Short mmCIF file of C-alpha atoms in Angstrom, two decimals:
data_model
loop_
_atom_site.label_atom_id
_atom_site.label_comp_id
_atom_site.label_asym_id
_atom_site.label_seq_id
_atom_site.Cartn_x
_atom_site.Cartn_y
_atom_site.Cartn_z
CA UNK A 73 0.00 0.00 0.00
CA UNK A 74 1.30 3.48 -0.82
CA UNK A 75 2.95 5.54 1.92
CA UNK A 76 0.37 8.29 1.51
CA UNK A 77 -2.47 5.88 2.31
CA UNK A 78 -0.74 4.66 5.48
CA UNK A 79 -0.07 8.27 6.43
CA UNK A 80 -3.82 9.00 6.20
CA UNK A 81 -4.63 5.86 8.23
CA UNK A 82 -2.12 6.88 10.90
CA UNK A 83 -3.44 10.46 10.96
CA UNK A 84 -7.07 9.31 11.36
CA UNK A 85 -6.06 6.82 14.07
CA UNK A 86 -4.08 9.50 15.88
CA UNK A 87 -7.02 11.91 15.68
CA UNK A 88 -9.31 9.25 17.12
CA UNK A 89 -6.84 8.62 19.94
CA UNK A 90 -6.69 12.30 20.85
CA UNK A 91 -10.48 12.43 21.15
CA UNK A 92 -10.40 9.62 23.71
CA UNK A 93 -9.33 10.19 27.28
CA UNK A 94 -6.45 8.30 28.96
CA UNK A 95 -5.56 6.35 25.82
CA UNK A 96 -1.80 6.54 26.18
CA UNK A 97 -1.39 2.86 25.30
CA UNK A 98 -2.63 3.55 21.77
CA UNK A 99 -0.37 6.61 21.50
CA UNK A 100 2.59 4.46 22.53
CA UNK A 101 1.72 1.80 19.96
CA UNK A 102 1.41 4.38 17.21
CA UNK A 103 4.65 6.25 17.96
CA UNK A 104 6.80 3.19 18.70
CA UNK A 105 5.74 1.22 15.65
CA UNK A 106 5.97 4.11 13.22
CA UNK A 107 9.47 4.86 14.56
CA UNK A 108 10.42 1.20 14.03
CA UNK A 109 9.04 1.26 10.48
CA UNK A 110 11.10 4.36 9.67
CA UNK A 111 14.28 2.81 11.10
CA UNK A 112 13.69 -0.48 9.29
CA UNK A 113 13.06 1.37 6.02
CA UNK A 114 16.44 3.10 6.40
CA UNK A 115 18.12 -0.26 7.14
CA UNK A 116 16.47 -1.82 4.10
CA UNK A 117 17.61 1.01 1.83
CA UNK A 118 21.15 0.89 3.23
CA UNK A 119 21.46 -2.87 2.76
CA UNK A 120 19.77 -2.80 -0.65
CA UNK A 121 22.26 -0.22 -1.92
CA UNK A 122 25.22 -2.24 -0.62
CA UNK A 123 27.54 -3.94 -3.09
CA UNK A 124 27.09 -7.19 -1.17
CA UNK A 125 24.31 -9.28 -2.77
CA UNK A 126 25.33 -12.71 -1.53
CA UNK A 127 23.17 -15.28 0.26
CA UNK A 128 23.66 -13.70 3.67
CA UNK A 129 22.74 -10.23 2.41
CA UNK A 130 19.61 -11.55 0.66
CA UNK A 131 18.50 -13.39 3.80
CA UNK A 132 19.03 -10.26 5.88
CA UNK A 133 17.02 -8.20 3.41
CA UNK A 134 14.18 -10.73 3.54
CA UNK A 135 14.32 -10.64 7.34
CA UNK A 136 14.01 -6.84 7.37
CA UNK A 137 10.97 -7.00 5.08
CA UNK A 138 9.37 -9.70 7.27
CA UNK A 139 9.94 -7.64 10.41
CA UNK A 140 8.46 -4.55 8.72
CA UNK A 141 5.34 -6.57 7.86
CA UNK A 142 5.20 -7.83 11.46
CA UNK A 143 5.54 -4.28 12.86
CA UNK A 144 2.76 -3.05 10.57
CA UNK A 145 0.43 -5.83 11.72
CA UNK A 146 1.38 -5.18 15.34
CA UNK A 147 0.54 -1.51 14.84
CA UNK A 148 -2.92 -2.34 13.51
CA UNK A 149 -3.53 -4.92 16.26
CA UNK A 150 -2.47 -2.46 18.94
CA UNK A 151 -4.71 0.29 17.60
CA UNK A 152 -7.63 -2.12 17.33
CA UNK A 153 -7.05 -3.46 20.85
CA UNK A 154 -7.04 0.07 22.24
CA UNK A 155 -10.16 1.07 20.25
CA UNK A 156 -8.31 3.56 18.05
CA UNK A 157 -9.63 1.74 14.97
CA UNK A 158 -12.74 -0.43 14.69
CA UNK A 159 -12.59 -3.74 12.81
CA UNK A 160 -15.27 -6.34 12.18
CA UNK A 161 -15.18 -9.71 13.94
CA UNK A 162 -13.89 -11.40 10.77
CA UNK A 163 -11.21 -8.75 10.13
CA UNK A 164 -10.04 -8.97 13.74
CA UNK A 165 -9.57 -12.72 13.40
CA UNK A 166 -7.77 -12.36 10.08
CA UNK A 167 -5.50 -9.67 11.51
CA UNK A 168 -4.44 -11.94 14.37
CA UNK A 169 -3.84 -14.88 12.02
CA UNK A 170 -1.60 -12.73 9.81
CA UNK A 171 0.17 -11.35 12.90
CA UNK A 172 1.21 -14.80 14.11
CA UNK A 173 2.05 -15.95 10.59
CA UNK A 174 4.42 -12.98 10.35
CA UNK A 175 6.01 -13.90 13.69
CA UNK A 176 6.64 -17.47 12.45
CA UNK A 177 8.22 -16.14 9.27
CA UNK A 178 10.47 -13.69 11.14
CA UNK A 179 11.65 -16.45 13.47
CA UNK A 180 12.26 -18.84 10.55
CA UNK A 181 14.24 -16.30 8.51
CA UNK A 182 16.28 -15.37 11.58
CA UNK A 183 17.10 -19.08 11.99
CA UNK A 184 18.22 -19.42 8.36
CA UNK A 185 20.31 -16.26 8.62
CA UNK A 186 21.96 -17.55 11.79
CA UNK A 187 22.65 -20.93 10.21
CA UNK A 188 24.32 -19.19 7.28
CA UNK A 189 26.47 -17.09 9.60
CA UNK A 190 27.73 -20.08 11.59
CA UNK A 191 28.33 -22.00 8.36
CA UNK A 192 26.26 -25.02 9.38
CA UNK A 193 25.72 -26.13 5.78
CA UNK A 194 21.92 -26.42 6.12
CA UNK A 195 21.25 -23.95 3.31
CA UNK A 196 23.44 -25.91 0.91
CA UNK A 197 21.53 -29.14 1.60
CA UNK A 198 18.05 -29.22 0.08
CA UNK A 199 16.86 -32.08 2.30
CA UNK A 200 17.95 -30.35 5.51
CA UNK A 201 16.40 -27.07 4.39
CA UNK A 202 13.10 -28.83 3.67
CA UNK A 203 13.25 -30.62 7.02
CA UNK A 204 13.69 -27.45 9.08
CA UNK A 205 10.84 -25.84 7.10
CA UNK A 206 8.28 -28.45 8.26
CA UNK A 207 7.37 -26.71 11.58
CA UNK A 208 6.81 -23.42 9.71
CA UNK A 209 4.53 -25.06 7.14
CA UNK A 210 2.54 -26.86 9.84
CA UNK A 211 2.06 -23.67 11.85
CA UNK A 212 0.96 -21.70 8.78
CA UNK A 213 -1.59 -24.42 8.03
CA UNK A 214 -2.85 -25.02 11.58
CA UNK A 215 -3.08 -21.47 12.93
CA UNK A 216 -6.11 -20.38 10.82
CA UNK A 217 -8.04 -23.38 12.21
CA UNK A 218 -7.83 -21.88 15.70
CA UNK A 219 -10.61 -19.41 14.84
CA UNK A 220 -12.95 -22.38 14.55
CA UNK A 221 -11.54 -24.76 17.19
CA UNK A 222 -10.12 -22.20 19.67
CA UNK A 223 -6.96 -24.16 20.59
CA UNK A 224 -4.46 -21.25 20.19
CA UNK A 225 -6.78 -18.26 20.55
CA UNK A 226 -10.16 -17.00 19.41
CA UNK A 227 -12.13 -13.79 19.02
CA UNK A 228 -15.17 -13.57 21.29
CA UNK A 229 -18.51 -11.97 20.44
CA UNK A 230 -17.27 -8.59 21.64
CA UNK A 231 -14.34 -8.69 19.23
CA UNK A 232 -11.82 -9.35 22.01
CA UNK A 233 -8.74 -11.54 21.63
CA UNK A 234 -8.86 -14.53 24.02
CA UNK A 235 -6.00 -17.02 24.64
CA UNK A 236 -6.74 -20.71 24.08
CA UNK A 237 -5.48 -23.78 26.00
CA UNK A 238 -2.56 -24.35 23.59
CA UNK A 239 -1.40 -20.74 23.57
CA UNK A 240 2.06 -21.83 24.80
CA UNK A 241 2.48 -23.87 21.61
CA UNK A 242 1.77 -20.72 19.64
CA UNK A 243 4.53 -18.87 21.49
CA UNK A 244 6.91 -21.78 20.90
CA UNK A 245 6.18 -21.51 17.20
CA UNK A 246 6.82 -17.77 17.27
CA UNK A 247 10.14 -18.02 19.14
CA UNK A 248 11.23 -21.62 18.59
CA UNK A 249 13.39 -21.01 15.54
CA UNK A 250 15.16 -18.08 17.19
CA UNK A 251 15.87 -20.10 20.34
CA UNK A 252 17.12 -23.02 18.25
CA UNK A 253 19.43 -20.70 16.35
CA UNK A 254 20.88 -19.33 19.58
CA UNK A 255 21.45 -22.79 21.05
CA UNK A 256 23.09 -24.07 17.86
CA UNK A 257 25.36 -21.01 17.65
CA UNK A 258 26.51 -21.47 21.24
CA UNK A 259 27.11 -25.19 20.65
CA UNK A 260 29.06 -24.42 17.50
CA UNK A 261 31.13 -21.97 19.52
CA UNK A 262 32.23 -24.69 21.92
CA UNK A 263 33.59 -26.67 18.96
CA UNK A 264 35.27 -23.81 17.16
CA UNK A 265 38.05 -21.83 18.82
CA UNK A 266 38.97 -19.46 16.01
CA UNK A 267 38.45 -15.76 16.37
CA UNK A 268 35.91 -15.27 13.57
CA UNK A 269 33.24 -17.57 14.91
CA UNK A 270 33.35 -16.05 18.38
CA UNK A 271 32.65 -12.65 16.82
CA UNK A 272 29.71 -14.08 14.88
CA UNK A 273 28.27 -15.74 17.98
CA UNK A 274 28.52 -12.46 19.89
CA UNK A 275 26.66 -10.73 17.08
CA UNK A 276 24.01 -13.45 16.76
CA UNK A 277 23.35 -13.39 20.51
CA UNK A 278 21.52 -10.08 20.04
CA UNK A 279 19.15 -11.89 17.67
CA UNK A 280 18.19 -14.09 20.60
CA UNK A 281 18.48 -11.81 23.63
CA UNK A 282 16.68 -8.69 22.41
CA UNK A 283 13.63 -10.39 20.82
CA UNK A 284 13.20 -12.85 23.71
CA UNK A 285 13.57 -10.15 26.35
CA UNK A 286 11.15 -7.92 24.45
CA UNK A 287 8.72 -10.84 24.08
CA UNK A 288 8.84 -11.50 27.83
CA UNK A 289 8.17 -7.84 28.62
CA UNK A 290 5.41 -7.76 25.99
CA UNK A 291 3.69 -10.68 27.71
CA UNK A 292 3.77 -8.75 31.00
CA UNK A 293 2.65 -5.41 29.54
CA UNK A 294 0.26 -6.34 26.74
CA UNK A 295 -0.99 -2.83 26.14
CA UNK A 296 2.40 -1.38 25.22
CA UNK A 297 4.35 -2.03 22.00
CA UNK A 298 7.68 -3.52 23.13
CA UNK A 299 8.50 -6.54 20.97
CA UNK A 300 8.87 -4.50 17.78
CA UNK A 301 11.50 -2.37 19.50
CA UNK A 302 13.40 -5.53 20.47
CA UNK A 303 13.36 -6.84 16.91
CA UNK A 304 14.41 -3.49 15.47
CA UNK A 305 17.32 -3.14 17.92
CA UNK A 306 18.48 -6.67 17.04
CA UNK A 307 18.47 -5.81 13.32
CA UNK A 308 20.35 -2.56 13.92
CA UNK A 309 23.00 -4.41 15.92
CA UNK A 310 23.36 -7.10 13.25
CA UNK A 311 23.59 -4.48 10.51
CA UNK A 312 26.42 -2.75 12.36
CA UNK A 313 28.14 -6.10 12.90
CA UNK A 314 27.82 -6.88 9.18
CA UNK A 315 29.40 -3.53 8.36
CA UNK A 316 32.25 -4.33 10.74
CA UNK A 317 32.62 -7.77 9.10
CA UNK A 318 32.96 -6.12 5.68
CA UNK A 319 35.89 -4.13 7.08
CA UNK A 320 37.61 -7.07 8.81
CA UNK A 321 36.71 -10.04 6.56
CA UNK A 322 38.21 -10.94 3.20
CA UNK A 323 35.43 -10.60 0.62
CA UNK A 324 36.53 -13.56 -1.51
CA UNK A 325 37.39 -16.26 1.02
CA UNK A 326 35.27 -15.02 3.96
CA UNK A 327 38.09 -15.47 6.45
CA UNK A 328 39.90 -12.70 8.31
CA UNK A 329 41.73 -10.09 6.31
CA UNK A 330 44.98 -8.20 6.93
CA UNK A 331 43.24 -5.63 9.15
CA UNK A 332 42.01 -8.29 11.59
CA UNK A 333 45.39 -10.01 11.63
CA UNK A 334 47.20 -6.78 12.50
CA UNK A 335 44.67 -5.89 15.21
CA UNK A 336 44.97 -9.35 16.74
CA UNK A 337 48.78 -9.26 16.61
CA UNK A 338 48.74 -5.86 18.29
CA UNK A 339 46.66 -7.21 21.21
CA UNK A 340 48.79 -10.35 21.42
CA UNK A 341 52.07 -8.39 21.60
CA UNK A 342 50.62 -6.08 24.24
CA UNK A 343 49.48 -9.07 26.33
CA UNK A 344 52.90 -10.73 26.02
CA UNK A 345 54.75 -7.63 27.16
CA UNK A 346 52.31 -7.35 30.09
CA UNK A 347 52.99 -10.94 31.10
CA UNK A 348 49.55 -12.25 30.06
CA UNK A 349 50.63 -14.92 27.57
CA UNK A 350 49.62 -17.77 29.94
CA UNK A 351 52.85 -19.69 29.16
CA UNK A 352 51.67 -20.73 25.68
CA UNK A 353 53.90 -20.69 22.62
CA UNK A 354 52.82 -18.41 19.78
CA UNK A 355 53.70 -19.24 16.17
CA UNK A 356 53.04 -17.22 13.04
CA UNK A 357 52.74 -19.38 9.93
CA UNK A 358 53.20 -17.36 6.75
CA UNK A 359 51.99 -19.29 3.69
CA UNK A 360 51.60 -18.89 -0.01
CA UNK A 361 50.24 -21.32 -2.58
CA UNK A 362 52.82 -23.08 -4.72
CA UNK A 363 52.65 -22.43 -8.47
CA UNK A 364 49.63 -20.13 -8.11
CA UNK A 365 50.69 -17.95 -11.06
CA UNK A 366 50.91 -21.04 -13.27
CA UNK A 367 47.42 -22.10 -12.11
CA UNK A 368 46.03 -18.68 -13.03
CA UNK A 369 47.75 -18.73 -16.42
CA UNK A 370 46.55 -22.21 -17.37
CA UNK A 371 43.05 -22.37 -15.83
CA UNK A 372 42.15 -18.67 -15.73
CA UNK A 373 41.57 -16.15 -12.94
CA UNK A 374 38.10 -17.45 -12.09
CA UNK A 375 39.54 -20.89 -11.34
CA UNK A 376 42.33 -19.15 -9.48
CA UNK A 377 39.76 -17.50 -7.21
CA UNK A 378 38.09 -20.87 -6.61
CA UNK A 379 41.45 -22.36 -5.68
CA UNK A 380 41.99 -19.55 -3.16
CA UNK A 381 38.54 -20.21 -1.66
CA UNK A 382 39.28 -23.93 -1.37
CA UNK A 383 42.63 -23.25 0.28
CA UNK A 384 40.88 -20.93 2.77
CA UNK A 385 38.35 -23.70 3.47
CA UNK A 386 41.20 -26.11 4.16
CA UNK A 387 42.66 -23.59 6.60
CA UNK A 388 39.29 -23.25 8.38
CA UNK A 389 38.88 -27.01 8.58
CA UNK A 390 42.39 -27.49 9.93
CA UNK A 391 42.04 -24.66 12.46
CA UNK A 392 39.03 -26.41 14.01
CA UNK A 393 40.16 -27.54 17.44
CA UNK A 394 43.19 -25.24 17.64
CA UNK A 395 43.48 -21.90 19.40
CA UNK A 396 44.15 -20.00 16.22
CA UNK A 397 43.48 -17.08 13.94
CA UNK A 398 43.59 -17.55 10.18
CA UNK A 399 43.69 -14.71 7.67
CA UNK A 400 44.28 -13.91 4.03
CA UNK A 401 47.06 -11.33 3.90
CA UNK A 402 46.71 -10.61 0.18
CA UNK A 403 46.95 -12.37 -3.18
CA UNK A 404 47.81 -16.00 -2.50
CA UNK A 405 49.41 -15.22 0.88
CA UNK A 406 47.69 -16.55 4.00
CA UNK A 407 48.57 -16.53 7.69
CA UNK A 408 47.78 -18.72 10.68
CA UNK A 409 48.53 -17.48 14.17
CA UNK A 410 48.69 -20.39 16.61
CA UNK A 411 48.67 -20.36 20.42
CA UNK A 412 49.81 -23.88 21.34
CA UNK A 413 51.19 -25.72 24.34
CA UNK A 414 54.33 -26.91 22.55
CA UNK A 415 56.05 -27.09 19.18
CA UNK A 416 54.67 -30.58 18.55
CA UNK A 417 51.13 -29.14 18.44
CA UNK A 418 52.26 -26.64 15.82
CA UNK A 419 53.79 -29.48 13.79
CA UNK A 420 50.49 -31.40 13.99
CA UNK A 421 48.67 -28.37 12.59
CA UNK A 422 51.02 -28.23 9.59
CA UNK A 423 50.73 -31.99 9.02
CA UNK A 424 46.91 -31.81 9.11
CA UNK A 425 46.95 -28.83 6.73
CA UNK A 426 49.07 -30.69 4.17
CA UNK A 427 46.97 -33.84 4.58
CA UNK A 428 43.67 -31.99 4.11
CA UNK A 429 44.90 -30.38 0.89
CA UNK A 430 45.25 -33.85 -0.62
CA UNK A 431 41.70 -34.98 0.20
CA UNK A 432 39.55 -34.97 -2.99
CA UNK A 433 36.35 -34.44 -1.00
CA UNK A 434 37.78 -31.13 0.29
CA UNK A 435 39.93 -29.85 -2.58
CA UNK A 436 39.38 -30.42 -6.30
CA UNK A 437 42.43 -32.47 -7.45
CA UNK A 438 42.76 -30.35 -10.61
CA UNK A 439 44.20 -27.52 -8.51
CA UNK A 440 47.09 -29.64 -7.16
CA UNK A 441 47.13 -27.49 -4.03
CA UNK A 442 50.29 -27.27 -2.00
CA UNK A 443 51.81 -24.53 0.10
CA UNK A 444 55.13 -23.25 1.38
CA UNK A 445 55.16 -22.21 5.03
CA UNK A 446 57.48 -19.85 6.85
CA UNK A 447 57.13 -20.44 10.59
CA UNK A 448 58.33 -18.06 13.32
CA UNK A 449 57.89 -18.35 17.07
CA UNK A 450 57.11 -15.10 18.84
CA UNK A 451 59.29 -13.88 21.66
CA UNK A 452 59.41 -10.60 23.55
CA UNK A 453 62.49 -9.41 21.65
CA UNK A 454 60.12 -8.75 18.73
CA UNK A 455 58.94 -5.25 19.52
CA UNK A 456 56.40 -4.53 16.81
CA UNK A 457 54.15 -6.06 14.17
CA UNK A 458 56.17 -5.07 11.05
CA UNK A 459 59.24 -6.84 12.48
CA UNK A 460 57.22 -9.99 13.23
CA UNK A 461 55.71 -10.05 9.74
CA UNK A 462 59.06 -9.33 8.09
CA UNK A 463 60.78 -12.20 9.93
CA UNK A 464 57.99 -14.58 8.88
CA UNK A 465 58.18 -13.36 5.28
CA UNK A 466 61.95 -13.92 5.21
CA UNK A 467 61.46 -17.42 6.58
CA UNK A 468 58.89 -18.15 3.84
CA UNK A 469 61.31 -16.86 1.21
CA UNK A 470 64.02 -19.18 2.59
CA UNK A 471 61.68 -22.19 2.45
CA UNK A 472 60.65 -21.44 -1.15
CA UNK A 473 64.26 -21.01 -2.17
CA UNK A 474 65.13 -24.39 -0.67
CA UNK A 475 62.17 -25.99 -2.51
CA UNK A 476 63.33 -24.59 -5.85
CA UNK A 477 66.89 -25.71 -5.19
CA UNK A 478 65.64 -29.21 -4.42
CA UNK A 479 63.73 -29.33 -7.71
CA UNK A 480 66.58 -28.05 -9.83
#
């Protein structure tokens, strides 16, 4: 519906509110929800004009649209509940059906977005995607039947909304996907120790905390619009986190970039000089892909990019279970910063990395992936980041020179 029409509806509702005494609940609903719609419209425009149009960005855009639809329905429901607008018995029932359908959709899209962020692989598996969609489909089918059988809710003769005996199931449907996403993200975090995933979990926690807290408060204070504020705040926080990720994440491989590596090294050096290293050895592994220029020349730059992505995936897989940070420094140069108990653990990391590159189910054999690694252990005589990186680069150069000498 055009903005001008909704402006007229809002103006007439506001005029009706002002003619009624002590109707601050309706005023609150009107102001809060319109403010949320304005903020969400700005977020939608900002994300739509972004250069990022990948799966994550499209899911986030869909989520914003779903939340906007939910806020609009909540606005109408709040105005109707506070007698600012008058709807027929049938329209009141339909409005509530659409309201809960929108809540299911928001929760489902938030779940899919979270699964994409924690790289669970559900979205790339059609069977898994269909499986997790079953609760949504069932709820969308069953909820309209409640107007006849009154198990979730019903509308009485006076046009009032009345909770049914299975109302708790309705709430589980509205929040179940979001809670599942939060639990899965936290579980994933216990299995992954790399820096990137912890940042994603911290960001995704707002998707759980703010909506659930707002939903709890909404249940206590039914006459005030609270839950839409919670959802809007969660989307703002995630949008800011996504912007930060664009600054600190490599756009091709989706692992850390040079900026994140330097920031992490800066904190690590500061901790070491302050005596906070916790007696763990720190190794910087400086890597580049062998014969990458030849791969680009023979297979083309598109295949070269795919090879870089597969090498980054091997790094992520290998880093699972290690206290590590992996990053793409630039071109075909990658880094792994390891905090390990001893040198043997570092050697195991390198052995696993080389072994994983040879697995055909991980890396396409046509790329013949291999890497040269310059490894440097950090000590407090290294005073700054450029020195640390330069030493690692020199060590990589020495290793590559020895490889070439061995082949000649």
